[in-house]
Structure formats: structure tokens, C-alpha cells
Amino acid sequence: MSANADLQMRRVAAVPRGVSNATPAFAARAENAEIWDAEGRRYVDFAAGIAVLNVGHRHPKVIEAAKRQLDAFTHTAFQVMAYEPYIALAERLNALAPFSAPAQTIFFTTGGEAVENAVKIARRVTGRSAVIAFTGAFHGRSLMATALTGKTAPYKTGYGPLPAEVFHLPFPGAASGVSVAESLRALEFLFMADVEPARVAAIIIEPVQGEGGFHVAPTELLVALRAICDRHGILLIADEVQTGFARTGKLFAIEHSGVEPDILAVAKALGGGFPLSGVIARRDILDAIDPGGLGGTYGGSPVSCAAALAVLDIIEEEKLCARASAVGEKLSARIASFSGRNDLLPVSAPRGLGAMVAFDIFSARGEDTPDGAMAKTVTNRAFERGLVLLTCGTFGNTLRILVPLTASDEIVDEGLDLLEAALTVEEASA
Ligand code: PMP
């Protein structure tokens, strides 16, 4: 039996099917934008561990920083005996985050945890309970994050009761067919029918929906939400877990809009492959929380903080914000060339922001019926050819590209060639 097949058998027996796998092979090693499996097969990585490896697998500076920390100590628990890498990283993020007033940062481990804590902070500060999120949003798998997520199956169905006082607005855009004005009107109705503004602690939004299908939040929406939050004393939380750290061409995606959030939830790319998340907010907000109200045993692991400091250096030194824009243009230009071709499956135009680029697979040319099954077939065919590629979107018919920003033009082109091959009609329907 092959190494991958053997591992697959053990995996099926030992690990629940509730955690799904996008690919049938098992990783053995990885470098920048390439992964090798248990049988030595090489793959171009267009997933980056779900938007984690913006600086690539095992960036030498990340590894060096982590190794240095491993040789010093691996864990004390920040609450037991604090350490410099945590403080240094907080200082760096406080200076970089898009706040006009002094900011502070607290660290956790996962994106879901950052979201949970952003909500806890908003509730404690405002003394209010309700939170408003958007349809199609994804905020994590813990119970409050699940409640905030705007998609029932597979995330919410059967896991209730979920925390109360969570409401959803339609996310505007071409995909939902909802205009910004209609979305804001829905908010007015929500305020009239279900929850008065004085009971709302926060509105949470992804500046670009990630799992929901790479839909960019219109600037007009973000500006209007900012004004509504200001009018009613509601806090605006930007969930930058997937969009953060240069992916969209700016360090934080919300910066494209010029809108200043009250609270930022960050994770994924911050740790460069080590588990790390954080909440960055204005100091006057965070000051409202008494000692002991926030934290966690592993939050802000020293190894992860050391790695994250290297990540921020790399983003600066290698000008990864500019690189994300260039990679995004390359991806979009190539994907745009797919849509008019009869030898390829029917696809939409590319969309996204910076190097966060996606497109949809449709069931027939000239129609926009989503074809999630075909999108899965395409990712399987791409994988057989040597490309790790993920789907997303409400109907699972969106192909999303999250290539490391450190990938060379040659690797990006190679990945696009593999993607194009997987999209050919004969290939995909074989
Ligand atoms: N928020 C967003 C926008 C995400 O994309 C994700 C993960 N895909 C999360 C929160 C949850 O992060 P984690 O899986 O690290 O808990």
C-alpha cells in the first residue's frame, strides 16, 4: 500500500470525519510555495494553509526566530510570567494598526478565539448584549463564532442553541443581489423589529468575506456602518483573520476603505505558520476590562510571538503589500482570460482584493447557476496535477487562490497553468 493510502486508512479509523480534508495526500515537508507529500510528490501551494503562510512555508527568518525562542523557553503562560516577544509584538501591532488613538493588543491562539474576545470586550465596554453580523460571514467554530457565522449547513445546523442576541444583515453585492442601500434598510428594520440600537454592542464584518466567497465589502457599506455605529455608540469590529497581513495589498484590508474600526480581530498570517491570534483595539476600549477577564493558558505563545515579529519584518523588507497587488493583478489577468473560452468550464470573472482572488464555476455558459460539485472536481483534478487549491462560497462553487506572497512569478505561473489544465472541459468531465 502507498504511504498516502496507508495514512488515509489510519486517518479514517482514528480521526472523526467531522474535520474534513481538502486533499487526499499527507504532507511530509514544505518550502515557500511548495509542499511534498508522504510519497515525495511535489505540489504548488495555492492554499497557504488557509491564508496562514503569506510569507511562505518555513521562511528562513521565521524559522530562525522560532528556533532562537525554542532554545530560550517555550512556555511560561503570559499570565504567570510575562515575556518580551509578546510585548514587542504588541508594540509593533499597536503602531501598525489603523487607529488614530493609542492602541493595545492582547494575544490568543486561534481566529475564533480572537472573535470571541472581540465580542466579549465590546459587550463589557458598552454594557450591551446584541451583536450584528452578515449573511455569508465566517467567524469560526466555537459557539459564539458559530452564531456569528452567516451560513447554516454545515456550520450551525444541529449545534444549537447558539448564543442569543446575534442578528444577521444581508451582505450586499452582486452575489446576493442586495444593494448597499437595501442592506442598510434591513438594518433599520432590524432596529425597529428586533433589537433597538441601544442594545447593540457591536457590528462585526469581514472587509473581504473569506469562506463566504471572497466578496469585498463595499466601501460605501463600511463608511455607512461607521456612521451608524458612531450615532448609536455601537463598536465596529473588523474580522481580519483571513484578510490580514498584506494579503489584500495593505497590512489590513479595512485600510482600503479609510474606515477606522474600533476593534480588529487578527490571526492566521500573523504567526507565519505558528498558532497566534490577537485583538487590537483602542486603549480606551481595552481599559474597561478588569484583570482576569481576558487571557488563556496558551495565548501569545512566545514561539509564535517570536515568529510573528519575523513575519512583520519580512512583510516590510520584502515589500509584500506591493507584491500582493502585483500577484493579484497576475492572477486576475489570467483568470479573466478563462471566462471567454469554450474549451474551459464556464467561469465567472475574477474578484477579490490584492492577492485574495477567487472566481466561480457555473453549470452552463451564459447562466450563473453555481456548480459546487464541479468546483470540487476541479480542485481534485488540480491536486492530481500537483496544485493545492481550495473552494469556498455559499454554494461551494468558488475557487479561491491564497498563494504565499513570497512565491516567485514562475511558481505562480506554474500554479495557474495547472489550474487552467484542471478547468479544461475534457479534463474536468473525464
Ligand atoms: N474569521 C475568519 C474571517 C476566518 O476566515 C476564520 C477561519 N477561516 C476564522 C475567523 C476562524 O479562525 P480559526 O479557524 O483560526 O479559529
Short mmCIF file of C-alpha atoms and ligand atoms in Angstrom, two decimals:
data_model
loop_
_atom_site.label_atom_id
_atom_site.label_comp_id
_atom_site.label_asym_id
_atom_site.label_seq_id
_atom_site.Cartn_x
_atom_site.Cartn_y
_atom_site.Cartn_z
CA MET A 1 0.00 0.00 0.00
CA SER A 2 1.26 3.51 -0.81
CA ALA A 3 2.26 5.81 2.02
CA ASN A 4 -0.67 8.17 1.32
CA ALA A 5 -3.19 5.31 1.14
CA ASP A 6 -1.86 3.82 4.36
CA LEU A 7 -2.11 7.17 6.15
CA GLN A 8 -5.59 7.68 4.74
CA MET A 9 -6.70 4.34 6.20
CA ARG A 10 -5.27 5.24 9.60
CA ARG A 11 -6.79 8.71 9.40
CA VAL A 12 -10.27 7.38 8.62
CA ALA A 13 -10.07 4.95 11.55
CA ALA A 14 -8.55 7.33 14.11
CA VAL A 15 -9.90 10.81 13.29
CA PRO A 16 -13.56 11.84 13.04
CA ARG A 17 -14.95 12.75 9.64
CA GLY A 18 -16.26 15.98 11.19
CA VAL A 19 -12.93 17.55 10.34
CA SER A 20 -12.79 17.41 6.57
CA ASN A 21 -9.72 17.19 4.32
CA ALA A 22 -9.46 19.18 1.10
CA THR A 23 -6.85 16.80 -0.35
CA PRO A 24 -6.22 13.05 -0.13
CA ALA A 25 -2.43 13.23 0.39
CA PHE A 26 -0.36 13.77 3.53
CA ALA A 27 2.28 16.45 3.91
CA ALA A 28 5.88 15.44 4.54
CA ARG A 29 7.70 18.76 4.04
CA ALA A 30 7.16 22.21 2.60
CA GLU A 31 9.20 25.19 1.46
CA ASN A 32 7.87 28.62 0.49
CA ALA A 33 5.04 27.87 -2.01
CA GLU A 34 5.72 24.14 -2.48
CA ILE A 35 4.64 21.07 -0.49
CA TRP A 36 5.89 17.49 -0.84
CA ASP A 37 3.66 14.61 0.23
CA ALA A 38 4.43 11.34 2.01
CA GLU A 39 5.40 9.79 -1.33
CA GLY A 40 7.68 12.62 -2.38
CA ARG A 41 5.23 14.19 -4.86
CA ARG A 42 5.56 17.95 -5.22
CA TYR A 43 2.62 20.38 -5.16
CA VAL A 44 2.35 24.10 -5.83
CA ASP A 45 0.54 25.56 -2.82
CA PHE A 46 -2.34 27.89 -3.72
CA ALA A 47 -3.91 27.46 -0.25
CA ALA A 48 -1.12 28.64 2.10
CA GLY A 49 -2.67 26.63 4.92
CA ILE A 50 -5.88 28.70 4.53
CA ALA A 51 -4.29 32.15 4.29
CA VAL A 52 -1.71 31.49 7.00
CA LEU A 53 1.53 31.37 5.03
CA ASN A 54 1.63 34.83 3.49
CA VAL A 55 5.41 34.68 3.97
CA GLY A 56 5.56 31.10 2.69
CA HIS A 57 6.32 27.79 4.36
CA ARG A 58 9.36 27.88 6.61
CA HIS A 59 10.59 31.33 5.74
CA PRO A 60 14.23 31.24 6.95
CA LYS A 61 13.70 34.30 9.17
CA VAL A 62 10.60 32.82 10.78
CA ILE A 63 12.36 29.53 11.43
CA GLU A 64 15.42 31.29 12.82
CA ALA A 65 13.30 33.42 15.17
CA ALA A 66 11.30 30.42 16.35
CA LYS A 67 14.46 28.34 16.90
CA ARG A 68 16.04 31.12 18.95
CA GLN A 69 12.92 31.22 21.13
CA LEU A 70 12.80 27.41 21.40
CA ASP A 71 16.33 27.48 22.79
CA ALA A 72 15.35 30.05 25.42
CA PHE A 73 11.94 28.81 26.64
CA THR A 74 8.72 27.57 25.04
CA HIS A 75 6.04 28.46 27.58
CA THR A 76 5.51 30.19 30.86
CA ALA A 77 1.90 31.37 30.30
CA PHE A 78 1.90 35.13 29.83
CA GLN A 79 -0.31 35.44 32.92
CA VAL A 80 2.24 33.59 35.06
CA MET A 81 5.48 35.17 33.90
CA ALA A 82 5.31 37.59 31.01
CA TYR A 83 7.96 37.85 28.30
CA GLU A 84 9.44 40.34 25.88
CA PRO A 85 8.38 38.88 22.48
CA TYR A 86 4.70 39.29 23.46
CA ILE A 87 5.25 42.91 24.45
CA ALA A 88 7.41 43.69 21.44
CA LEU A 89 4.80 42.24 19.10
CA ALA A 90 2.01 44.19 20.81
CA GLU A 91 4.08 47.37 20.42
CA ARG A 92 4.61 46.69 16.72
CA LEU A 93 0.94 45.97 16.06
CA ASN A 94 -0.23 48.96 18.10
CA ALA A 95 1.89 51.18 15.88
CA LEU A 96 0.80 49.49 12.62
CA ALA A 97 -2.95 49.10 13.24
CA PRO A 98 -5.21 51.69 11.62
CA PHE A 99 -6.23 53.53 14.79
CA SER A 100 -5.89 57.28 15.23
CA ALA A 101 -5.80 56.93 19.04
CA PRO A 102 -3.34 54.83 21.07
CA ALA A 103 -3.98 51.09 20.70
CA GLN A 104 -3.24 47.96 22.71
CA THR A 105 -3.07 44.28 21.73
CA ILE A 106 -3.87 41.05 23.55
CA PHE A 107 -2.93 37.68 22.06
CA PHE A 108 -4.78 34.39 21.79
CA THR A 109 -4.26 31.29 19.68
CA THR A 110 -6.99 30.87 17.04
CA GLY A 111 -9.06 33.18 14.88
CA GLY A 112 -12.25 32.01 16.53
CA GLU A 113 -10.81 32.93 19.91
CA ALA A 114 -9.93 36.42 18.68
CA VAL A 115 -13.54 36.87 17.51
CA GLU A 116 -14.95 35.58 20.81
CA ASN A 117 -12.80 38.01 22.74
CA ALA A 118 -13.60 40.92 20.45
CA VAL A 119 -17.27 40.33 21.27
CA LYS A 120 -16.60 39.92 25.00
CA ILE A 121 -14.69 43.19 25.01
CA ALA A 122 -17.43 45.01 23.06
CA ARG A 123 -20.09 43.74 25.48
CA ARG A 124 -18.14 44.66 28.58
CA VAL A 125 -17.28 48.13 27.29
CA THR A 126 -20.74 49.05 26.04
CA GLY A 127 -22.71 47.18 28.69
CA ARG A 128 -24.87 45.91 25.82
CA SER A 129 -25.54 42.39 24.63
CA ALA A 130 -26.50 42.23 20.95
CA VAL A 131 -24.13 41.66 18.03
CA ILE A 132 -24.91 42.13 14.36
CA ALA A 133 -23.09 40.13 11.68
CA PHE A 134 -23.66 39.42 7.98
CA THR A 135 -25.03 36.61 5.87
CA GLY A 136 -22.24 34.59 4.30
CA ALA A 137 -19.82 35.58 7.07
CA PHE A 138 -17.46 33.09 8.66
CA HIS A 139 -16.09 33.86 12.10
CA GLY A 140 -15.02 30.46 13.48
CA ARG A 141 -16.34 27.26 15.01
CA SER A 142 -16.63 27.99 18.74
CA LEU A 143 -20.21 28.61 19.81
CA MET A 144 -20.34 32.44 19.65
CA ALA A 145 -18.26 32.44 16.46
CA THR A 146 -20.65 29.83 15.06
CA ALA A 147 -23.62 32.02 15.99
CA LEU A 148 -21.99 34.98 14.21
CA THR A 149 -21.26 32.89 11.12
CA GLY A 150 -23.83 33.57 8.41
CA LYS A 151 -24.23 30.10 6.95
CA THR A 152 -26.35 27.31 8.41
CA ALA A 153 -25.10 23.98 6.98
CA PRO A 154 -22.52 22.69 7.75
CA TYR A 155 -21.61 25.21 10.46
CA LYS A 156 -24.74 25.79 12.56
CA THR A 157 -27.24 23.04 11.85
CA GLY A 158 -27.69 20.82 14.89
CA TYR A 159 -25.32 22.73 17.19
CA GLY A 160 -27.93 24.87 18.93
CA PRO A 161 -28.96 26.53 21.00
CA LEU A 162 -26.37 29.02 19.86
CA PRO A 163 -25.74 32.17 21.93
CA ALA A 164 -28.66 34.57 21.75
CA GLU A 165 -28.67 38.23 20.72
CA VAL A 166 -26.95 37.62 17.37
CA PHE A 167 -28.56 39.09 14.26
CA HIS A 168 -27.63 38.99 10.57
CA LEU A 169 -27.89 41.57 7.82
CA PRO A 170 -27.78 40.63 4.14
CA PHE A 171 -24.21 41.09 2.83
CA PRO A 172 -24.54 43.34 -0.21
CA GLY A 173 -23.02 42.61 -3.61
CA ALA A 174 -23.54 41.02 -6.98
CA ALA A 175 -23.68 37.52 -5.48
CA SER A 176 -26.56 38.23 -3.09
CA GLY A 177 -28.24 40.71 -5.41
CA VAL A 178 -28.60 43.02 -2.43
CA SER A 179 -27.57 46.67 -2.75
CA VAL A 180 -25.80 48.58 -0.02
CA ALA A 181 -28.94 50.68 0.43
CA GLU A 182 -31.05 47.52 0.86
CA SER A 183 -28.61 46.10 3.37
CA LEU A 184 -28.74 49.33 5.37
CA ARG A 185 -32.53 49.35 5.11
CA ALA A 186 -32.52 45.83 6.58
CA LEU A 187 -30.54 47.27 9.49
CA GLU A 188 -33.23 49.94 10.00
CA PHE A 189 -35.88 47.20 10.04
CA LEU A 190 -33.79 45.17 12.47
CA PHE A 191 -33.55 48.19 14.79
CA MET A 192 -37.33 48.61 14.58
CA ALA A 193 -38.39 44.99 14.82
CA ASP A 194 -35.86 43.04 16.85
CA VAL A 195 -33.20 44.98 18.65
CA GLU A 196 -33.05 48.68 19.44
CA PRO A 197 -29.66 50.30 18.71
CA ALA A 198 -29.08 50.98 22.42
CA ARG A 199 -28.92 47.20 22.98
CA VAL A 200 -26.32 46.57 20.24
CA ALA A 201 -22.73 46.17 21.44
CA ALA A 202 -21.08 45.64 18.07
CA ILE A 203 -21.35 45.11 14.36
CA ILE A 204 -18.79 42.60 13.08
CA ILE A 205 -17.73 42.42 9.45
CA GLU A 206 -15.00 40.86 7.31
CA PRO A 207 -13.62 43.59 4.99
CA VAL A 208 -13.49 40.82 2.40
CA GLN A 209 -15.59 37.74 3.16
CA GLY A 210 -13.25 34.76 3.13
CA GLU A 211 -15.05 31.44 3.48
CA GLY A 212 -18.15 33.20 2.12
CA GLY A 213 -16.58 33.54 -1.32
CA PHE A 214 -14.09 36.45 -1.43
CA HIS A 215 -16.76 39.12 -1.61
CA VAL A 216 -15.36 42.57 -0.94
CA ALA A 217 -17.37 44.70 1.49
CA PRO A 218 -18.24 47.87 -0.46
CA THR A 219 -16.51 50.97 0.91
CA GLU A 220 -19.92 52.68 0.91
CA LEU A 221 -21.18 50.00 3.33
CA LEU A 222 -18.20 50.31 5.67
CA VAL A 223 -18.48 54.10 5.71
CA ALA A 224 -22.22 53.89 6.47
CA LEU A 225 -21.67 51.29 9.22
CA ARG A 226 -19.04 53.55 10.79
CA ALA A 227 -21.53 56.44 10.86
CA ILE A 228 -24.33 54.27 12.27
CA CYS A 229 -22.00 52.87 14.95
CA ASP A 230 -20.93 56.41 15.90
CA ARG A 231 -24.54 57.59 16.05
CA HIS A 232 -25.61 54.79 18.38
CA GLY A 233 -22.48 54.07 20.42
CA ILE A 234 -22.01 50.68 18.74
CA LEU A 235 -18.49 49.29 18.25
CA LEU A 236 -17.32 48.26 14.79
CA ILE A 237 -15.31 45.02 14.77
CA ALA A 238 -13.28 44.17 11.66
CA ASP A 239 -12.58 40.45 11.41
CA GLU A 240 -9.24 40.49 9.58
CA VAL A 241 -8.43 36.86 10.37
CA GLN A 242 -8.28 35.89 6.68
CA THR A 243 -7.64 39.31 5.11
CA GLY A 244 -4.81 40.44 7.37
CA PHE A 245 -1.09 40.93 6.98
CA ALA A 246 -0.58 42.10 3.40
CA ARG A 247 -2.85 39.59 1.68
CA THR A 248 -5.04 42.28 0.13
CA GLY A 249 -2.25 44.74 -0.74
CA LYS A 250 -2.39 46.57 2.58
CA LEU A 251 -1.41 45.29 6.01
CA PHE A 252 -5.12 45.29 6.96
CA ALA A 253 -7.88 45.14 4.36
CA ILE A 254 -10.02 47.74 6.16
CA GLU A 255 -7.34 50.30 5.27
CA HIS A 256 -8.54 50.24 1.64
CA SER A 257 -11.77 51.89 2.81
CA GLY A 258 -10.24 54.52 5.06
CA VAL A 259 -12.71 53.44 7.74
CA GLU A 260 -11.33 53.17 11.26
CA PRO A 261 -12.72 50.18 13.17
CA ASP A 262 -12.94 50.08 16.96
CA ILE A 263 -11.65 46.53 17.31
CA LEU A 264 -9.57 44.34 14.99
CA ALA A 265 -9.52 40.53 15.22
CA VAL A 266 -6.37 39.06 13.68
CA ALA A 267 -4.87 35.56 13.37
CA LYS A 268 -3.69 33.22 10.58
CA ALA A 269 -0.87 35.01 8.67
CA LEU A 270 0.31 36.84 11.81
CA GLY A 271 2.10 33.75 13.17
CA GLY A 272 3.71 32.71 9.88
CA GLY A 273 2.70 29.09 10.50
CA PHE A 274 2.69 29.17 14.31
CA PRO A 275 -0.69 29.42 16.09
CA LEU A 276 -1.34 33.00 17.10
CA SER A 277 -4.27 35.39 17.12
CA GLY A 278 -4.96 38.75 18.65
CA VAL A 279 -7.36 41.53 19.37
CA ILE A 280 -6.09 45.03 18.64
CA ALA A 281 -8.22 47.92 19.86
CA ARG A 282 -8.08 51.45 21.09
CA ARG A 283 -6.65 51.65 24.58
CA ASP A 284 -9.70 53.46 25.96
CA ILE A 285 -11.80 50.44 24.97
CA LEU A 286 -9.46 47.82 26.41
CA ASP A 287 -9.03 49.78 29.65
CA ALA A 288 -12.62 48.90 30.54
CA ILE A 289 -11.73 45.24 31.14
CA ASP A 290 -10.65 44.28 34.63
CA PRO A 291 -7.65 41.98 35.17
CA GLY A 292 -8.58 38.32 34.77
CA GLY A 293 -11.38 38.99 32.31
CA LEU A 294 -9.25 38.13 29.31
CA GLY A 295 -6.48 35.66 28.57
CA GLY A 296 -5.82 31.95 28.21
CA THR A 297 -3.09 29.45 29.03
CA TYR A 298 -1.50 29.47 25.59
CA GLY A 299 -2.50 32.93 24.35
CA GLY A 300 0.50 34.66 22.77
CA SER A 301 2.88 31.68 22.85
CA PRO A 302 6.44 33.02 23.00
CA VAL A 303 7.44 30.90 19.99
CA SER A 304 4.52 32.25 17.98
CA CYS A 305 5.24 35.84 19.02
CA ALA A 306 8.89 35.48 18.02
CA ALA A 307 7.78 34.08 14.65
CA ALA A 308 5.26 36.91 14.21
CA LEU A 309 7.92 39.56 14.80
CA ALA A 310 9.86 37.97 11.94
CA VAL A 311 6.68 37.92 9.80
CA LEU A 312 6.26 41.68 10.25
CA ASP A 313 9.94 42.22 9.33
CA ILE A 314 9.53 40.10 6.20
CA ILE A 315 6.37 41.92 5.11
CA GLU A 316 8.31 45.19 5.33
CA GLU A 317 11.65 44.02 3.92
CA GLU A 318 10.17 42.06 1.03
CA LYS A 319 7.51 44.73 0.38
CA LEU A 320 4.78 42.12 0.49
CA CYS A 321 1.91 44.63 0.32
CA ALA A 322 3.13 45.76 -3.11
CA ARG A 323 3.86 42.14 -4.01
CA ALA A 324 0.27 41.16 -3.09
CA SER A 325 -1.06 43.77 -5.52
CA ALA A 326 1.26 42.53 -8.28
CA VAL A 327 0.38 38.87 -7.65
CA GLY A 328 -3.30 39.81 -7.57
CA GLU A 329 -3.05 41.52 -10.96
CA LYS A 330 -1.30 38.49 -12.43
CA LEU A 331 -3.92 36.10 -11.04
CA SER A 332 -6.84 38.27 -12.12
CA ALA A 333 -5.49 38.82 -15.65
CA ARG A 334 -5.06 35.09 -16.20
CA ILE A 335 -8.45 34.17 -14.70
CA ALA A 336 -10.15 36.90 -16.76
CA SER A 337 -8.77 35.17 -19.87
CA PHE A 338 -10.53 31.91 -18.85
CA SER A 339 -14.05 33.26 -19.00
CA GLY A 340 -14.48 33.59 -22.76
CA ARG A 341 -13.07 30.17 -23.65
CA ASN A 342 -15.18 27.29 -24.93
CA ASP A 343 -12.53 24.69 -24.11
CA LEU A 344 -12.78 25.58 -20.42
CA LEU A 345 -15.61 25.19 -17.93
CA PRO A 346 -17.95 28.17 -17.55
CA VAL A 347 -16.41 30.52 -15.02
CA SER A 348 -17.10 33.99 -13.67
CA ALA A 349 -14.80 36.97 -13.86
CA PRO A 350 -12.20 37.12 -11.08
CA ARG A 351 -12.98 39.10 -7.94
CA GLY A 352 -11.27 39.94 -4.69
CA LEU A 353 -8.76 42.40 -3.35
CA GLY A 354 -4.98 42.25 -3.86
CA ALA A 355 -3.80 38.64 -3.83
CA MET A 356 -7.09 37.43 -2.37
CA VAL A 357 -8.56 36.33 -5.69
CA ALA A 358 -11.43 33.96 -6.50
CA PHE A 359 -13.84 33.02 -9.26
CA ASP A 360 -16.96 30.89 -9.58
CA ILE A 361 -17.72 27.72 -11.52
CA PHE A 362 -21.13 27.69 -13.21
CA SER A 363 -23.12 24.75 -14.54
CA ALA A 364 -23.62 26.22 -18.03
CA ARG A 365 -22.23 29.03 -20.15
CA GLY A 366 -24.29 32.20 -20.04
CA GLU A 367 -26.04 31.11 -16.84
CA ASP A 368 -24.93 31.76 -13.33
CA THR A 369 -26.18 28.57 -11.66
CA PRO A 370 -23.48 27.65 -9.14
CA ASP A 371 -21.85 24.24 -9.64
CA GLY A 372 -20.27 23.25 -6.34
CA ALA A 373 -19.78 19.62 -7.39
CA MET A 374 -17.82 20.69 -10.46
CA ALA A 375 -15.71 23.09 -8.38
CA LYS A 376 -14.78 20.14 -6.14
CA THR A 377 -13.95 18.09 -9.25
CA VAL A 378 -11.68 20.89 -10.43
CA THR A 379 -9.80 21.02 -7.12
CA ASN A 380 -9.40 17.23 -7.23
CA ARG A 381 -8.09 17.34 -10.80
CA ALA A 382 -5.80 20.23 -9.90
CA PHE A 383 -4.46 18.21 -6.99
CA GLU A 384 -3.78 15.19 -9.22
CA ARG A 385 -1.78 17.51 -11.44
CA GLY A 386 0.15 18.95 -8.47
CA LEU A 387 -1.77 22.01 -7.27
CA VAL A 388 -3.27 22.54 -3.81
CA LEU A 389 -6.38 24.65 -4.37
CA LEU A 390 -9.39 25.39 -2.13
CA THR A 391 -13.05 26.05 -2.76
CA CYS A 392 -15.24 28.40 -0.74
CA GLY A 393 -18.50 30.33 -1.09
CA THR A 394 -22.09 29.83 -0.04
CA PHE A 395 -22.60 27.20 -2.75
CA GLY A 396 -19.07 25.77 -2.64
CA ASN A 397 -18.61 26.73 -6.29
CA THR A 398 -15.90 29.34 -5.73
CA LEU A 399 -12.24 28.58 -6.39
CA ARG A 400 -10.04 30.78 -4.22
CA ILE A 401 -6.36 31.48 -4.55
CA LEU A 402 -4.26 32.18 -1.48
CA VAL A 403 -0.74 31.66 -2.81
CA PRO A 404 2.11 32.69 -0.47
CA LEU A 405 3.06 36.29 -1.29
CA THR A 406 6.70 35.20 -1.37
CA ALA A 407 6.04 32.81 -4.29
CA SER A 408 8.10 33.59 -7.40
CA ASP A 409 6.38 34.60 -10.65
CA GLU A 410 7.44 31.21 -12.04
CA ILE A 411 5.63 29.30 -9.29
CA VAL A 412 2.52 31.48 -9.61
CA ASP A 413 2.53 30.87 -13.38
CA GLU A 414 3.06 27.15 -12.85
CA GLY A 415 0.08 27.06 -10.49
CA LEU A 416 -2.05 28.98 -12.99
CA ASP A 417 -1.07 26.54 -15.76
CA LEU A 418 -2.15 23.64 -13.53
CA LEU A 419 -5.38 25.45 -12.71
CA GLU A 420 -6.10 26.08 -16.38
CA ALA A 421 -5.46 22.43 -17.21
CA ALA A 422 -7.86 21.36 -14.45
CA LEU A 423 -10.51 23.64 -15.94
CA THR A 424 -10.44 22.11 -19.41
CA VAL A 425 -13.80 20.61 -20.32
CA GLU A 426 -12.49 17.13 -21.16
CA GLU A 427 -10.24 17.06 -18.11
CA ALA A 428 -12.96 18.07 -15.66
CA SER A 429 -15.68 15.86 -17.08
CA ALA A 430 -13.42 12.82 -17.62
N1 PMP B 1 -12.66 34.61 10.93
C1 PMP B 1 -12.38 34.48 9.62
C2 PMP B 1 -12.65 35.63 8.70
C3 PMP B 1 -11.85 33.29 9.13
O1 PMP B 1 -11.59 33.16 7.82
C4 PMP B 1 -11.59 32.23 10.03
C5 PMP B 1 -11.00 30.90 9.57
N2 PMP B 1 -11.18 30.54 8.27
C6 PMP B 1 -11.89 32.42 11.38
C7 PMP B 1 -12.42 33.62 11.80
C8 PMP B 1 -11.64 31.34 12.40
O2 PMP B 1 -10.27 31.15 12.57
P1 PMP B 1 -9.74 29.81 13.28
O3 PMP B 1 -10.04 28.68 12.37
O4 PMP B 1 -8.26 30.06 13.47
O5 PMP B 1 -10.47 29.71 14.58
#
